[in-house]
């Protein structure tokens, strides 16, 4: 009878009343599939013959989901789903705008590519110790970090992907892996803890954790001091995650130590999550403070791209050359964030997508090169042009693409960024982009010249690709990734349209906020009826 | 009350930064644990600390009483504690393993991944 005494409750005051459209479920499906298949792989971890088939099925399904989500967002605009039907800002919202959906799509591609490559690389011991569960958990963590609309939830996904990456990094437990993993683990843990502290301040200042709600409240806040402090703390934490100079030292210390498939997925995804978080926080949530920090971001960007390229020039180990090139790429992405103009952000979005694909492909390529040449040392590798001419073609395509030379995908975003820099008179930033491209060309073409063109070292015997186990699946994967960079280079129009739309959405956070709060009028209408 | 917790948090951060500046991994580990404790206390203080009114909605009402304690930071802190604890457990094993394998906990001597005195890359064929 107690219930009868209470006034009638209208659930529409607190809940999203309409069931989400069927297509909207795509936003949580990568998470659901990733975790289910990770659990299945964990259960079958002793069955090392069947486990890879389960893992690849999971990776394919995740890719299908993110492709579907990307098409859905492309056609219908930003997709929002509130967990537990709680109206924003109370429930955790998943929000897929064009930026999130695009990066999720590319993560799906990178995840599947490295998963297939690892079929021939990860041995049975590594499978038993959980290679595929870690891979699936990390991939789900990365995709959900791109899709979540709640800042504390973003912290949770950072920790999920961090734990997955720890597991992948130390599989094998060699001395150099333990050394690299120690540095990686400590510096990343400190970065996420700083991120958590910034989240605490956000909560203290705004009383909310929903990104759209914070953006709404930050826009009408007059006090600059606390808001700028929080934005700077976020910048510090995410620059550390993204390995921007001067917080980059964990990356070249660790990325070359695990399997190349692991290095590939790390280089493709992990630092880019940091870049994504910077774009989301500094453009959607605190756009005014980005303007105040712009000069600092520009200096960090120029220093990262130049020192990354110089670092790549000084390495003798091919894998470590790539580690420094990742840092250089991060600098180029941050240049667009520093500029903040539509052209600059479009360039950053395009470059981020390009870099995810190309850096992954380069790591996989070096995996095959190292296996065929018998060494990763530039002093001793050689002679691969004679034994593996097609691999040389792929290598040259990727080398040109990462340097930003035509006709591949690295060219267009760099043109955008240089143009955007000159538009605002930041000639030194444009010069840094061009000089870093020049240094990158030297570093990567030198790798090509020594490993492929030079005759084989007298002590070494380079194998033909038929003798290299990773090449059988590795070459088709590499051909696919190369195809992407060639298509984006030769016919950039659709890619530029998407990146222009990303830039437009980032510069107009009102669209993001409206999308999150759109369920409200719908629910109110439901109440009226 | 917030002031006292803020001072305490500051002490935690000071201790953690001092420990993390050490060359020895085990002190850095203790420093990161202290740092996450400081972060948890920060979240707690940011939710404004009151203790007079419990965050329980009285019968017949739909909102908690005026001045009730904030329950959300506790949920956040609980999540953060669980995550920090699992990371600590992982790091502890990692540190122990690398001490066994590398025979040192001095970060200056941990140069297996990036050996000192590597030759420069070749300048020509």
CSV table of N, CA, C and O in Angstrom, one decimal, chain A residues 421-494:
chain,number,residue,atom,x,y,z
A,421,UNK,N,49.6,26.9,-41.1
A,421,UNK,CA,50.6,27.6,-40.4
A,421,UNK,C,50.9,28.9,-41.0
A,421,UNK,O,51.0,29.9,-40.4
A,422,UNK,N,51.1,28.9,-42.4
A,422,UNK,CA,51.4,30.1,-43.1
A,422,UNK,C,50.3,31.1,-43.0
A,422,UNK,O,50.5,32.3,-42.9
A,423,UNK,N,49.0,30.6,-43.0
A,423,UNK,CA,47.8,31.5,-42.9
A,423,UNK,C,47.9,32.4,-41.7
A,423,UNK,O,47.5,33.5,-41.7
A,424,UNK,N,48.4,31.8,-40.6
A,424,UNK,CA,48.4,32.6,-39.4
A,424,UNK,C,49.8,33.2,-39.1
A,424,UNK,O,50.0,33.8,-38.0
A,425,UNK,N,50.7,33.1,-40.1
A,425,UNK,CA,52.0,33.7,-40.0
A,425,UNK,C,53.0,32.9,-39.1
A,425,UNK,O,54.0,33.4,-38.7
A,426,UNK,N,52.6,31.6,-38.8
A,426,UNK,CA,53.5,30.8,-38.0
A,426,UNK,C,54.5,30.1,-38.9
A,426,UNK,O,54.5,28.9,-39.1
A,427,UNK,N,55.4,30.9,-39.6
A,427,UNK,CA,56.3,30.4,-40.6
A,427,UNK,C,57.2,29.3,-39.9
A,427,UNK,O,57.6,28.4,-40.5
A,428,UNK,N,57.6,29.5,-38.6
A,428,UNK,CA,58.5,28.6,-38.0
A,428,UNK,C,57.9,27.2,-37.8
A,428,UNK,O,58.6,26.2,-37.9
A,429,UNK,N,56.5,27.2,-37.6
A,429,UNK,CA,55.9,25.9,-37.5
A,429,UNK,C,55.9,25.2,-38.9
A,429,UNK,O,56.1,24.0,-39.0
A,430,UNK,N,55.5,26.0,-39.9
A,430,UNK,CA,55.6,25.4,-41.3
A,430,UNK,C,57.0,24.9,-41.6
A,430,UNK,O,57.1,23.8,-42.1
A,431,UNK,N,58.0,25.7,-41.2
A,431,UNK,CA,59.4,25.2,-41.5
A,431,UNK,C,59.7,23.9,-40.7
A,431,UNK,O,60.3,23.0,-41.3
A,432,UNK,N,59.2,23.8,-39.5
A,432,UNK,CA,59.5,22.6,-38.7
A,432,UNK,C,58.8,21.4,-39.3
A,432,UNK,O,59.4,20.3,-39.4
A,433,UNK,N,57.6,21.6,-39.9
A,433,UNK,CA,56.9,20.5,-40.5
A,433,UNK,C,57.7,20.0,-41.7
A,433,UNK,O,58.0,18.8,-41.9
A,434,UNK,N,58.2,21.0,-42.5
A,434,UNK,CA,58.9,20.6,-43.8
A,434,UNK,C,60.3,20.0,-43.4
A,434,UNK,O,60.7,19.0,-44.0
A,435,UNK,N,61.0,20.6,-42.4
A,435,UNK,CA,62.3,20.1,-42.1
A,435,UNK,C,62.2,18.7,-41.5
A,435,UNK,O,63.0,17.8,-41.8
A,436,UNK,N,61.2,18.5,-40.7
A,436,UNK,CA,61.0,17.2,-40.1
A,436,UNK,C,60.7,16.2,-41.2
A,436,UNK,O,61.1,15.0,-41.1
A,437,UNK,N,59.9,16.6,-42.2
A,437,UNK,CA,59.6,15.7,-43.3
A,437,UNK,C,60.9,15.3,-44.1
A,437,UNK,O,61.1,14.2,-44.4
A,438,UNK,N,61.8,16.3,-44.2
A,438,UNK,CA,63.0,16.1,-44.9
A,438,UNK,C,63.9,15.1,-44.1
A,438,UNK,O,64.4,14.1,-44.7
A,439,UNK,N,64.0,15.3,-42.8
A,439,UNK,CA,64.8,14.4,-42.0
A,439,UNK,C,64.2,13.0,-41.9
A,439,UNK,O,65.0,12.0,-42.0
A,440,UNK,N,62.9,12.9,-41.9
A,440,UNK,CA,62.2,11.6,-41.9
A,440,UNK,C,62.6,10.9,-43.2
A,440,UNK,O,62.8,9.7,-43.2
A,441,UNK,N,62.5,11.6,-44.3
A,441,UNK,CA,62.9,11.0,-45.6
A,441,UNK,C,64.3,10.4,-45.5
A,441,UNK,O,64.5,9.3,-45.9
A,442,UNK,N,65.2,11.2,-45.0
A,442,UNK,CA,66.6,10.6,-44.9
A,442,UNK,C,66.6,9.4,-44.1
A,442,UNK,O,67.2,8.4,-44.4
A,443,UNK,N,66.0,9.4,-42.9
A,443,UNK,CA,66.1,8.3,-41.9
A,443,UNK,C,65.5,7.1,-42.5
A,443,UNK,O,66.0,6.0,-42.5
A,444,UNK,N,64.3,7.2,-43.2
A,444,UNK,CA,63.6,6.0,-43.6
A,444,UNK,C,64.1,5.5,-45.0
A,444,UNK,O,64.2,4.3,-45.2
A,445,UNK,N,64.6,6.4,-45.8
A,445,UNK,CA,65.1,6.0,-47.1
A,445,UNK,C,66.5,5.3,-46.9
A,445,UNK,O,66.9,4.4,-47.5
A,446,UNK,N,67.2,5.8,-45.8
A,446,UNK,CA,68.5,5.2,-45.5
A,446,UNK,C,68.2,3.7,-45.0
A,446,UNK,O,69.0,2.8,-45.4
A,447,UNK,N,67.2,3.5,-44.2
A,447,UNK,CA,66.8,2.2,-43.8
A,447,UNK,C,66.6,1.3,-45.1
A,447,UNK,O,67.1,0.2,-45.2
A,448,UNK,N,65.8,1.9,-46.0
A,448,UNK,CA,65.6,1.2,-47.3
A,448,UNK,C,66.9,0.9,-48.0
A,448,UNK,O,67.1,-0.3,-48.5
A,449,UNK,N,67.7,1.9,-48.1
A,449,UNK,CA,69.0,1.7,-48.9
A,449,UNK,C,69.8,0.6,-48.3
A,449,UNK,O,70.4,-0.2,-49.0
A,450,UNK,N,70.0,0.6,-46.9
A,450,UNK,CA,70.8,-0.4,-46.3
A,450,UNK,C,70.2,-1.8,-46.3
A,450,UNK,O,70.9,-2.7,-46.6
A,451,UNK,N,68.9,-1.9,-46.0
A,451,UNK,CA,68.4,-3.2,-45.9
A,451,UNK,C,68.1,-3.8,-47.2
A,451,UNK,O,68.1,-5.0,-47.3
A,452,UNK,N,67.7,-3.0,-48.2
A,452,UNK,CA,67.3,-3.6,-49.5
A,452,UNK,C,68.4,-3.5,-50.6
A,452,UNK,O,68.7,-4.4,-51.2
A,453,UNK,N,68.9,-2.2,-50.8
A,453,UNK,CA,69.7,-2.0,-52.0
A,453,UNK,C,71.1,-2.6,-51.8
A,453,UNK,O,71.7,-3.1,-52.7
A,454,UNK,N,71.6,-2.4,-50.5
A,454,UNK,CA,73.0,-2.8,-50.3
A,454,UNK,C,73.2,-4.3,-50.5
A,454,UNK,O,72.3,-5.1,-50.1
A,455,UNK,N,74.3,-4.8,-51.1
A,455,UNK,CA,74.5,-6.2,-51.2
A,455,UNK,C,74.5,-6.8,-49.8
A,455,UNK,O,74.9,-6.2,-48.8
A,456,UNK,N,74.2,-8.1,-49.7
A,456,UNK,CA,74.1,-8.8,-48.4
A,456,UNK,C,75.5,-8.7,-47.7
A,456,UNK,O,76.5,-8.8,-48.3
A,457,UNK,N,75.5,-8.6,-46.4
A,457,UNK,CA,76.7,-8.6,-45.6
A,457,UNK,C,77.3,-10.0,-45.7
A,457,UNK,O,76.6,-11.0,-45.7
A,458,UNK,N,78.7,-10.0,-45.8
A,458,UNK,CA,79.3,-11.3,-46.1
A,458,UNK,C,79.0,-12.4,-45.0
A,458,UNK,O,79.0,-13.6,-45.3
A,459,UNK,N,78.8,-11.9,-43.7
A,459,UNK,CA,78.5,-12.9,-42.6
A,459,UNK,C,77.1,-13.3,-42.6
A,459,UNK,O,76.7,-14.3,-41.9
A,460,UNK,N,76.2,-12.6,-43.3
A,460,UNK,CA,74.8,-12.9,-43.1
A,460,UNK,C,74.2,-13.5,-44.4
A,460,UNK,O,74.7,-13.3,-45.5
A,461,UNK,N,73.2,-14.3,-44.2
A,461,UNK,CA,72.5,-14.9,-45.4
A,461,UNK,C,71.1,-14.4,-45.4
A,461,UNK,O,70.4,-14.7,-44.4
A,462,UNK,N,70.7,-13.6,-46.3
A,462,UNK,CA,69.3,-13.1,-46.3
A,462,UNK,C,68.4,-14.2,-46.9
A,462,UNK,O,68.7,-14.8,-48.0
A,463,UNK,N,67.3,-14.5,-46.3
A,463,UNK,CA,66.4,-15.5,-46.7
A,463,UNK,C,65.4,-15.0,-47.8
A,463,UNK,O,65.1,-13.8,-47.8
A,464,UNK,N,64.9,-15.9,-48.6
A,464,UNK,CA,63.8,-15.5,-49.5
A,464,UNK,C,62.5,-15.5,-48.7
A,464,UNK,O,62.5,-16.1,-47.6
A,465,UNK,N,61.5,-14.8,-49.2
A,465,UNK,CA,60.3,-14.7,-48.4
A,465,UNK,C,59.6,-16.1,-48.1
A,465,UNK,O,58.9,-16.2,-47.1
A,466,UNK,N,59.8,-17.0,-49.0
A,466,UNK,CA,59.2,-18.3,-48.8
A,466,UNK,C,59.8,-19.0,-47.5
A,466,UNK,O,59.1,-19.8,-46.9
A,467,UNK,N,61.0,-18.6,-47.1
A,467,UNK,CA,61.6,-19.2,-46.0
A,467,UNK,C,61.2,-18.5,-44.7
A,467,UNK,O,61.6,-18.9,-43.6
A,468,UNK,N,60.5,-17.4,-44.8
A,468,UNK,CA,60.2,-16.5,-43.6
A,468,UNK,C,58.8,-16.8,-43.2
A,468,UNK,O,57.9,-16.5,-44.0
A,469,UNK,N,58.5,-17.4,-42.0
A,469,UNK,CA,57.2,-17.8,-41.7
A,469,UNK,C,56.2,-16.6,-41.6
A,469,UNK,O,55.1,-16.6,-42.0
A,470,UNK,N,56.7,-15.4,-41.0
A,470,UNK,CA,55.8,-14.3,-40.9
A,470,UNK,C,55.4,-13.7,-42.2
A,470,UNK,O,54.4,-12.9,-42.2
A,471,UNK,N,56.1,-14.0,-43.3
A,471,UNK,CA,55.8,-13.3,-44.5
A,471,UNK,C,54.6,-13.8,-45.2
A,471,UNK,O,53.9,-13.0,-45.9
A,472,UNK,N,54.2,-15.0,-44.9
A,472,UNK,CA,53.1,-15.6,-45.7
A,472,UNK,C,51.8,-14.8,-45.4
A,472,UNK,O,51.1,-14.5,-46.4
A,473,UNK,N,51.5,-14.6,-44.2
A,473,UNK,CA,50.3,-13.8,-43.9
A,473,UNK,C,50.7,-12.3,-43.8
A,473,UNK,O,49.8,-11.5,-44.0
A,474,UNK,N,52.0,-12.0,-43.5
A,474,UNK,CA,52.4,-10.6,-43.4
A,474,UNK,C,52.3,-9.8,-44.6
A,474,UNK,O,51.8,-8.7,-44.7
A,475,UNK,N,52.6,-10.5,-45.8
A,475,UNK,CA,52.6,-9.7,-47.0
A,475,UNK,C,51.2,-9.3,-47.5
A,475,UNK,O,51.0,-8.1,-47.8
A,476,UNK,N,50.2,-10.2,-47.4
A,476,UNK,CA,48.9,-9.7,-47.8
A,476,UNK,C,48.4,-8.6,-46.9
A,476,UNK,O,47.8,-7.7,-47.3
A,477,UNK,N,48.7,-8.7,-45.6
A,477,UNK,CA,48.3,-7.7,-44.6
A,477,UNK,C,48.9,-6.4,-45.0
A,477,UNK,O,48.3,-5.3,-45.1
A,478,UNK,N,50.2,-6.4,-45.3
A,478,UNK,CA,51.0,-5.2,-45.7
A,478,UNK,C,50.4,-4.6,-47.0
A,478,UNK,O,50.3,-3.4,-47.1
A,479,UNK,N,50.1,-5.5,-47.9
A,479,UNK,CA,49.6,-5.1,-49.2
A,479,UNK,C,48.2,-4.3,-49.0
A,479,UNK,O,48.0,-3.3,-49.6
A,480,UNK,N,47.4,-4.9,-48.1
A,480,UNK,CA,46.1,-4.2,-47.8
A,480,UNK,C,46.4,-2.8,-47.2
A,480,UNK,O,45.8,-1.8,-47.6
A,481,UNK,N,47.3,-2.7,-46.2
A,481,UNK,CA,47.5,-1.4,-45.6
A,481,UNK,C,48.1,-0.4,-46.6
A,481,UNK,O,47.8,0.8,-46.6
A,482,UNK,N,49.0,-1.0,-47.4
A,482,UNK,CA,49.6,-0.1,-48.4
A,482,UNK,C,48.6,0.4,-49.4
A,482,UNK,O,48.6,1.5,-49.9
A,483,UNK,N,47.6,-0.5,-49.7
A,483,UNK,CA,46.5,-0.1,-50.6
A,483,UNK,C,45.8,1.1,-50.1
A,483,UNK,O,45.5,2.0,-50.8
A,484,UNK,N,45.5,1.1,-48.8
A,484,UNK,CA,44.8,2.2,-48.1
A,484,UNK,C,45.6,3.5,-48.3
A,484,UNK,O,45.0,4.5,-48.7
A,485,UNK,N,46.9,3.5,-48.1
A,485,UNK,CA,47.7,4.7,-48.2
A,485,UNK,C,47.8,5.2,-49.7
A,485,UNK,O,47.8,6.4,-49.9
A,486,UNK,N,47.8,4.2,-50.6
A,486,UNK,CA,47.9,4.6,-52.0
A,486,UNK,C,46.5,5.2,-52.4
A,486,UNK,O,46.5,6.3,-53.1
A,487,UNK,N,45.4,4.6,-52.0
A,487,UNK,CA,44.1,5.1,-52.4
A,487,UNK,C,43.9,6.5,-51.8
A,487,UNK,O,43.5,7.5,-52.5
A,488,UNK,N,44.3,6.7,-50.5
A,488,UNK,CA,44.1,8.0,-49.9
A,488,UNK,C,45.0,9.0,-50.5
A,488,UNK,O,44.7,10.2,-50.5
A,489,UNK,N,46.1,8.6,-51.1
A,489,UNK,CA,47.0,9.5,-51.7
A,489,UNK,C,46.6,9.9,-53.1
A,489,UNK,O,46.7,11.1,-53.5
A,490,UNK,N,46.1,8.9,-53.9
A,490,UNK,CA,45.7,9.2,-55.2
A,490,UNK,C,44.3,9.8,-55.4
A,490,UNK,O,44.0,10.6,-56.3
A,491,UNK,N,43.4,9.4,-54.5
A,491,UNK,CA,42.0,9.9,-54.6
A,491,UNK,C,41.6,10.4,-53.2
A,491,UNK,O,40.8,9.8,-52.5
A,492,UNK,N,42.1,11.6,-52.8
A,492,UNK,CA,42.0,12.0,-51.4
A,492,UNK,C,40.6,12.7,-51.1
A,492,UNK,O,40.3,12.9,-50.0
A,493,UNK,N,39.8,12.9,-52.2
A,493,UNK,CA,38.6,13.7,-52.0
A,493,UNK,C,37.7,13.2,-50.8
A,493,UNK,O,37.4,14.0,-49.9
A,494,UNK,N,37.2,11.9,-50.8
A,494,UNK,CA,36.4,11.5,-49.8
A,494,UNK,C,37.0,11.6,-48.4
A,494,UNK,O,36.4,11.9,-47.4
